[in-house]
XYZ file of C-alpha atoms in Angstrom:
531
model
C -27.795 -1.090 45.474
C -27.493 1.863 43.069
C -23.753 1.223 42.722
C -24.375 -2.429 41.906
C -27.010 -1.469 39.347
C -24.654 1.061 37.729
C -21.825 -1.451 37.577
C -24.166 -3.952 35.883
C -25.119 -1.353 33.290
C -21.488 -0.400 32.627
C -20.248 -3.932 32.093
C -23.308 -4.865 30.090
C -22.712 -1.987 27.697
C -19.138 -3.080 27.011
C -20.115 -6.358 25.358
C -21.063 -4.751 22.062
C -20.748 -1.592 20.059
C -24.119 -0.284 21.231
C -24.845 0.475 24.886
C -27.446 -1.143 27.078
C -30.342 1.002 28.206
C -29.858 2.684 31.585
C -31.824 1.029 34.360
C -33.624 3.079 36.961
C -32.307 5.501 39.514
C -30.690 7.846 36.979
C -27.763 5.503 36.295
C -25.485 6.565 33.429
C -24.494 4.384 30.502
C -20.700 4.630 30.487
C -18.841 3.996 27.246
C -15.369 4.685 25.941
C -14.851 7.559 23.498
C -14.274 4.990 20.750
C -17.667 3.387 21.434
C -19.474 6.730 21.506
C -17.938 7.782 18.189
C -18.664 4.452 16.500
C -22.167 3.928 17.887
C -23.597 7.429 18.446
C -21.649 10.302 16.831
C -20.868 8.510 13.581
C -17.543 7.082 12.373
C -17.205 9.818 9.730
C -19.833 12.509 9.287
C -20.037 16.142 8.230
C -18.553 17.361 11.483
C -15.474 15.132 11.252
C -14.944 15.972 7.577
C -15.024 19.687 8.448
C -12.726 19.115 11.432
C -10.225 17.174 9.319
C -10.305 19.858 6.617
C -9.666 22.730 9.020
C -6.907 20.858 10.833
C -5.226 19.703 7.628
C -4.920 23.234 6.232
C -1.980 23.746 8.595
C 0.048 21.219 6.609
C 0.276 23.756 3.751
C 2.624 26.149 5.510
C 4.315 23.286 7.337
C 5.353 22.047 3.894
C 6.392 25.510 2.726
C 8.585 26.113 5.770
C 10.238 22.727 5.391
C 10.959 22.787 1.661
C 11.613 26.475 1.044
C 15.353 25.754 1.095
C 14.992 24.008 -2.291
C 14.846 27.529 -3.714
C 16.302 29.759 -1.008
C 19.496 27.681 -0.615
C 19.871 26.474 -4.202
C 22.898 27.216 -6.350
C 21.375 29.493 -9.026
C 22.360 29.762 -12.653
C 25.428 31.834 -13.561
C 26.878 33.309 -16.758
C 29.987 34.971 -18.036
C 29.983 38.740 -18.003
C 29.948 40.508 -21.328
C 33.435 41.089 -22.756
C 35.040 38.884 -20.094
C 37.803 37.238 -22.121
C 39.003 35.083 -19.207
C 35.576 33.462 -18.795
C 34.351 30.351 -20.568
C 31.069 28.569 -19.761
C 31.443 25.206 -18.021
C 30.111 23.014 -15.212
C 31.773 25.158 -12.522
C 32.869 28.743 -12.005
C 35.502 27.853 -9.418
C 38.379 27.997 -11.920
C 37.365 31.420 -13.268
C 38.826 34.755 -12.305
C 36.780 36.777 -9.776
C 34.599 39.361 -11.489
C 34.502 37.511 -14.816
C 31.116 35.931 -14.164
C 27.796 36.787 -12.448
C 24.610 35.197 -11.096
C 21.741 35.309 -13.600
C 19.103 36.515 -11.113
C 21.441 38.659 -9.037
C 23.365 38.190 -5.813
C 20.212 38.247 -3.651
C 18.514 35.363 -5.479
C 19.645 32.744 -2.948
C 21.777 32.375 0.144
C 24.420 30.621 -1.964
C 24.693 33.612 -4.267
C 24.603 36.287 -1.543
C 27.171 34.682 0.768
C 29.347 32.947 -1.841
C 28.671 29.373 -0.661
C 30.470 27.750 -3.582
C 33.754 25.985 -4.370
C 35.717 25.506 -1.135
C 32.715 26.733 0.900
C 30.061 24.653 -0.863
C 29.334 22.378 2.121
C 28.290 25.396 4.182
C 25.268 25.648 1.882
C 23.811 22.443 3.353
C 24.251 23.459 7.002
C 21.077 25.620 7.357
C 18.832 22.839 5.997
C 20.532 20.261 8.229
C 20.127 22.312 11.412
C 16.512 23.060 10.450
C 15.786 19.348 10.665
C 17.780 19.106 13.890
C 15.559 21.859 15.275
C 12.542 19.816 14.220
C 14.062 16.835 16.002
C 14.309 18.637 19.351
C 11.048 20.490 18.845
C 9.163 17.252 18.230
C 10.073 16.009 21.712
C 8.954 19.252 23.362
C 5.734 19.642 21.393
C 4.876 15.948 21.795
C 5.092 16.221 25.570
C 3.152 19.503 25.632
C 0.378 17.978 23.525
C 0.103 14.811 25.646
C 0.648 16.122 29.170
C -0.077 19.843 29.340
C -1.596 21.976 26.556
C -3.434 19.398 24.477
C -3.379 19.050 20.698
C -5.153 22.274 19.711
C -3.210 24.700 21.935
C 0.073 23.105 20.899
C -0.817 23.704 17.234
C -1.598 27.348 18.081
C 1.726 27.826 19.853
C 3.613 26.153 17.019
C 1.901 28.261 14.336
C 2.627 31.561 16.072
C 6.277 30.673 16.658
C 6.597 29.504 13.046
C 5.316 32.849 11.764
C 7.693 34.859 13.963
C 10.817 32.795 13.311
C 10.077 32.632 9.571
C 9.921 36.409 9.297
C 13.043 36.954 11.425
C 14.931 34.477 9.226
C 14.541 36.907 6.330
C 16.690 39.423 8.257
C 19.741 37.122 8.573
C 23.053 38.990 8.047
C 25.205 35.899 7.361
C 25.022 32.132 6.923
C 25.690 31.354 10.606
C 22.860 33.529 11.933
C 20.709 32.162 9.130
C 21.466 28.592 10.239
C 20.593 29.450 13.857
C 17.273 30.960 12.798
C 16.523 27.966 10.588
C 17.088 25.793 13.660
C 14.576 27.890 15.623
C 12.090 27.746 12.754
C 12.425 23.950 12.600
C 11.886 23.779 16.363
C 8.787 25.986 16.099
C 7.015 24.205 13.238
C 7.605 20.674 14.535
C 4.366 20.738 16.549
C 2.147 21.378 13.526
C 2.353 18.085 11.666
C 2.264 15.711 14.633
C -0.621 17.444 16.419
C -2.676 17.921 13.260
C -2.309 14.263 12.348
C -3.367 13.105 15.813
C -6.217 15.652 16.018
C -7.644 14.439 12.714
C -7.394 10.713 13.408
C -8.701 10.856 16.986
C -12.023 12.357 15.887
C -13.104 9.511 13.556
C -13.946 5.817 13.761
C -11.349 3.103 13.270
C -12.392 2.351 9.678
C -11.477 5.870 8.531
C -8.216 6.478 10.395
C -5.947 5.595 7.472
C -7.870 7.649 4.928
C -8.240 10.666 7.223
C -4.536 10.607 8.008
C -3.816 10.798 4.292
C -5.798 14.028 3.882
C -3.186 15.934 5.871
C -0.498 14.713 3.499
C -2.604 15.931 0.578
C -2.458 19.458 1.997
C 1.283 19.026 2.590
C 1.425 18.361 -1.150
C -0.591 21.517 -1.829
C 2.001 23.488 0.129
C 4.817 21.789 -1.794
C 3.090 22.549 -5.091
C 2.593 26.202 -4.116
C 6.325 26.756 -3.577
C 7.270 27.252 -7.254
C 4.390 29.735 -7.551
C 5.829 31.693 -4.596
C 9.492 31.244 -5.509
C 9.332 32.324 -9.156
C 7.939 35.849 -8.594
C 10.414 36.297 -5.714
C 13.373 34.645 -7.489
C 15.526 37.771 -7.167
C 15.141 37.891 -3.361
C 15.190 34.853 -1.095
C 14.352 37.181 1.839
C 11.009 38.130 0.268
C 10.251 34.439 -0.139
C 10.568 33.914 3.621
C 8.418 36.945 4.429
C 5.601 35.742 2.178
C 5.548 32.238 3.661
C 5.579 33.589 7.244
C 2.148 35.199 6.765
C 0.158 31.964 6.362
C 0.689 30.434 9.840
C -0.242 33.759 11.433
C -3.448 34.006 9.398
C -4.325 30.370 10.196
C -3.942 30.967 13.943
C -6.333 33.921 13.879
C -8.914 32.883 11.262
C -9.127 29.062 11.212
C -7.894 27.545 14.461
C -10.683 28.992 16.687
C -13.148 26.709 14.850
C -11.152 23.512 15.537
C -12.238 21.170 18.381
C -9.854 19.699 20.919
C -9.485 15.912 20.780
C -12.218 14.274 22.930
C -9.914 11.301 23.500
C -7.224 13.514 25.023
C -9.760 15.354 27.182
C -11.113 12.041 28.485
C -7.662 10.689 29.301
C -6.888 13.902 31.218
C -10.015 13.375 33.315
C -11.891 16.261 31.639
C -14.816 14.053 30.663
C -17.399 16.853 30.734
C -15.437 18.838 28.129
C -14.921 15.678 26.090
C -18.659 15.001 26.186
C -19.354 18.578 25.069
C -17.094 18.096 22.042
C -18.756 14.782 21.164
C -22.192 16.377 21.554
C -21.284 19.169 19.131
C -19.801 16.707 16.636
C -22.964 14.599 16.818
C -25.181 17.687 16.364
C -23.328 18.677 13.188
C -23.851 15.110 11.982
C -27.602 15.463 12.549
C -27.627 13.268 15.664
C -28.413 13.812 19.340
C -26.549 12.160 22.178
C -28.646 10.825 25.056
C -28.226 12.774 28.317
C -27.864 9.374 30.032
C -24.665 8.735 28.072
C -21.335 9.254 29.879
C -17.655 8.677 29.171
C -16.009 5.890 31.109
C -12.802 7.016 32.765
C -9.992 4.950 31.172
C -7.513 5.718 33.975
C -7.529 3.211 36.840
C -5.735 3.478 40.192
C -3.404 0.640 39.267
C -2.394 2.217 35.992
C -2.772 5.933 36.459
C -2.029 8.046 33.472
C 0.491 10.101 35.401
C 2.591 6.976 36.180
C 2.718 5.724 32.608
C 5.260 6.709 29.993
C 6.178 5.586 26.514
C 9.263 3.895 27.958
C 7.564 2.062 30.839
C 6.861 -1.222 29.032
C 9.150 -3.516 27.048
C 6.659 -3.988 24.216
C 6.344 -0.217 23.742
C 10.123 0.304 23.841
C 10.657 -2.392 21.218
C 8.045 -0.885 18.895
C 9.320 2.644 19.354
C 12.932 1.701 18.656
C 11.898 -0.093 15.470
C 9.806 2.899 14.409
C 12.745 5.224 15.098
C 15.132 3.211 12.921
C 12.526 2.932 10.177
C 11.779 6.644 10.381
C 15.459 7.545 10.145
C 15.792 5.765 6.804
C 12.536 7.085 5.362
C 13.248 10.637 6.510
C 16.617 10.509 4.757
C 14.990 9.130 1.596
C 11.892 11.355 1.461
C 13.494 14.717 2.185
C 16.733 13.829 0.409
C 15.002 13.016 -2.878
C 13.024 16.274 -2.670
C 16.093 18.413 -2.031
C 18.065 16.506 -4.670
C 15.939 17.796 -7.577
C 18.522 20.487 -8.325
C 20.934 17.714 -9.442
C 18.644 16.460 -12.224
C 19.837 18.980 -14.861
C 16.342 20.370 -15.410
C 14.725 23.715 -14.630
C 14.337 23.656 -10.837
C 10.827 25.174 -10.864
C 9.700 22.479 -13.277
C 11.239 19.564 -11.359
C 9.826 20.750 -8.020
C 6.373 21.032 -9.599
C 6.686 17.518 -11.069
C 7.680 16.023 -7.724
C 4.914 17.895 -5.921
C 2.357 16.615 -8.423
C 3.544 13.046 -7.794
C 2.546 13.394 -4.142
C -1.103 13.702 -5.182
C -1.405 10.142 -6.602
C 0.626 8.948 -3.598
C -2.002 10.376 -1.238
C -4.942 8.911 -3.152
C -3.197 5.576 -3.622
C -2.462 5.502 0.099
C -6.102 6.235 0.923
C -7.286 3.360 -1.257
C -4.682 0.844 -0.122
C -5.081 1.615 3.574
C -8.797 0.866 3.318
C -8.184 -2.847 2.670
C -4.450 -3.650 2.770
C -2.141 -4.219 5.730
C -0.006 -1.271 6.822
C 3.199 -3.312 6.775
C 2.590 -4.549 3.230
C 1.857 -1.072 1.849
C 4.876 0.457 3.571
C 7.418 -2.201 2.617
C 6.186 -2.430 -0.997
C 6.423 1.323 -1.526
C 9.894 1.431 0.073
C 11.130 -1.323 -2.241
C 9.687 0.545 -5.235
C 11.498 3.735 -4.173
C 14.771 1.805 -3.878
C 14.355 0.295 -7.351
C 13.677 3.742 -8.847
C 16.798 5.222 -7.242
C 18.927 2.424 -8.683
C 17.379 2.990 -12.127
C 18.231 6.713 -11.910
C 21.924 5.824 -11.693
C 21.860 4.244 -15.160
C 19.443 6.708 -16.770
C 21.317 9.902 -15.902
C 24.163 9.609 -18.384
C 22.969 12.511 -20.528
C 22.123 16.071 -19.498
C 18.394 16.655 -19.051
C 17.495 12.951 -19.213
C 13.718 12.625 -19.447
C 13.751 8.897 -18.585
C 15.703 9.714 -15.419
C 13.247 12.456 -14.450
C 10.305 10.095 -15.049
C 11.761 7.298 -12.939
C 12.841 9.773 -10.227
C 9.281 11.123 -10.048
C 7.870 7.591 -9.695
C 10.434 6.851 -6.991
C 9.506 10.003 -5.134
C 5.826 9.022 -5.302
C 6.727 5.673 -3.709
C 8.843 7.399 -1.035
C 5.974 9.783 -0.326
C 3.556 6.879 0.058
C 5.919 5.125 2.495
C 6.377 8.343 4.470
C 2.614 8.907 4.790
C 1.786 5.324 5.757
C 4.501 5.294 8.430
C 2.783 8.155 10.276
C -0.601 6.396 10.213
C 1.039 3.181 11.373
C 2.621 4.942 14.357
C -0.703 6.527 15.376
C -2.277 3.065 15.558
C 0.592 1.369 17.410
C 0.305 3.372 20.657
C -2.485 4.432 23.085
C -3.970 7.913 23.528
C -2.008 8.953 26.613
C 1.335 8.553 24.808
C 0.224 8.718 21.156
C 1.287 12.299 20.478
C 4.656 11.642 22.113
C 5.126 8.474 20.050
C 4.383 10.346 16.817
C 6.752 13.123 17.898
C 9.535 10.591 18.568
C 8.938 9.138 15.101
C 9.150 12.651 13.709
C 12.444 13.147 15.555
C 13.828 10.110 13.754
C 12.503 11.339 10.413
C 14.123 14.719 11.025
C 17.430 13.130 12.027
C 17.517 11.316 8.696
C 16.456 14.501 6.931
C 19.232 16.473 8.680
C 21.898 14.346 6.982
C 20.254 14.473 3.544
C 21.229 18.095 2.615
C 24.930 17.246 2.853
C 24.389 14.329 0.478
C 22.605 16.718 -1.897
C 25.647 19.021 -1.868
C 27.831 15.990 -2.578
C 25.422 15.085 -5.380
C 26.390 18.303 -7.177
C 29.742 16.583 -7.748
C 28.722 12.890 -8.009
C 24.944 12.540 -8.591
C 25.083 8.726 -8.965
C 26.405 8.247 -5.433
C 23.456 10.109 -3.909
C 20.926 7.859 -5.684
C 22.773 4.725 -4.541
C 22.705 5.841 -0.899
C 19.000 6.726 -1.137
C 18.286 3.183 -2.385
C 20.211 1.613 0.521
C 18.239 3.570 3.109
C 14.925 2.630 1.462
C 15.796 -1.072 1.637
C 16.928 -0.714 5.248
C 13.597 0.804 6.351
C 11.496 -1.684 4.381
C 13.117 -4.642 6.126
C 12.472 -3.440 9.696
C 8.662 -3.612 9.707
C 8.832 -7.430 9.719
C 9.145 -7.207 13.530
C 6.197 -4.844 14.025
C 2.552 -5.939 14.574
C -0.200 -5.232 12.076
C -2.764 -2.580 13.102
C -5.426 -2.541 10.376
C -8.981 -2.333 11.818
C -7.762 -2.410 15.427
C -9.214 -0.102 18.119
C -7.369 2.943 19.422
C -6.550 2.161 23.048
C -6.624 4.839 25.731
C -3.795 3.836 28.132
C -0.630 1.723 28.124
C -2.086 -0.653 30.744
C -5.263 -1.194 28.739
C -3.390 -1.878 25.508
C -0.965 -4.296 27.144
C -3.786 -6.208 28.857
C -5.946 -6.489 25.744
C -3.059 -7.516 23.515
C -1.952 -10.221 25.941
C -5.499 -11.565 26.115
C -5.753 -11.607 22.332
C -2.340 -13.219 21.829
C -2.753 -15.843 24.534
C -0.074 -17.160 26.899
C 3.347 -17.791 25.419
C 2.526 -16.085 22.115
C 4.194 -13.056 20.598
C 2.081 -9.978 21.277
C 0.105 -8.925 18.236
C -2.573 -6.299 18.009
C -6.000 -7.989 17.863
C -8.409 -7.441 15.027
C -12.003 -7.221 16.201
C -15.201 -5.940 14.696
C -16.625 -4.571 17.942
C -15.058 -2.034 20.306
C -12.963 -3.438 23.135
C -13.702 -2.660 26.790
C -11.460 -0.386 28.767
C -9.110 -1.919 31.290
């Protein structure tokens, strides 16, 4: 009789956002994590804002570690030595006699200067940045699986931060370009867990209405890290090794000072069967929001015997495979565009510290614009529109770069980078909403792998751009158009619930689409029941 009563209470509570009152005999009111957050903790309160802030701080040094090569691997300015009769200033020093010219900031100012990565060895200069992104590609797969199946989001961030600090410092000791490239690979592998886990941690703690905006906050801190690079690079411009040592301190400090105050994702804990711990986290979040959770409230276990979490994988359903493949192709193009345009600033014939600062500043309106647009516009529309805008800007740069130090070209390039940044940010949020909790971190990590694969090719195009800048802008435009066109085959996710398991998502989507219809994520105002 008690079991029947409890079952009645459970199913009755699933019909709306608010639970039914428990009836007699100490029966619990079981709700999904989504329902508890929406109806009892608060969709976005003080606790979630603090959680998002603490988590998003990690994006600062994630950005620094990724983009430090803009300065560390740049080709610095050079000049003719005094009284060197055989030297004449020009676009290249390759035709000059050895010893007739010198680097302005000394031979230790960048890896290019120290190891002579110029002329017939110029393409070696792009190898460390390329293998860094390849390291991120492989690391994303490992960290995604650790975060979903073993360690959880928070512990994976801790591991990634500590490894990032160690590998960043050791990179500063590199004796040659080949060891340097290997250490950049290891650093890329190490830091790949930061972005994906921080994004998922932030979005899984809030209600569905705020997922897009909260996801954008992490990108704002990525911009802060990008903007801080010129401030770090200029004082250390005579030593690229010092630059690496300075940036390796932040992830270590974050691991010790900030991360202990971050909560694990209650959604992940619930999916792993650790419902008591998940309830403890939700209780603390509610308390910080000035609310109290009823002791009669319990988390419904989303894992059923027919669709156990251990038997499910991202590649176990056709609909998931189709979505993931489309996201991978889209991510490849956007990764090439976003990171390529950033690294390409040295080919704009402006002071590199100035151009990096301009591009970094353009990420700020991209973040705020993304936050506003994601509140009311479809994800597909925002992504495709920004990708088309980035493509148009790249094409315009081809015609505006005919004179040295072209301000119109710099202006249009900055606008194009803002559009590329917006597309990059929205793509991450889109991926979070396309897949359920038990494979979400892995899905985001696979997307990141694709982004990093595109980014790994970009540095070689940047080196080529030192010879033919127009070609690089044309290729960037083609990749932007390619990515924009692919989202036509993906479902829209605005205002949809975050599902817990693959089986639940497939069942609910089929019910919403109806027989014989193409599966599309449903849009509902009230939380959906678990499978």
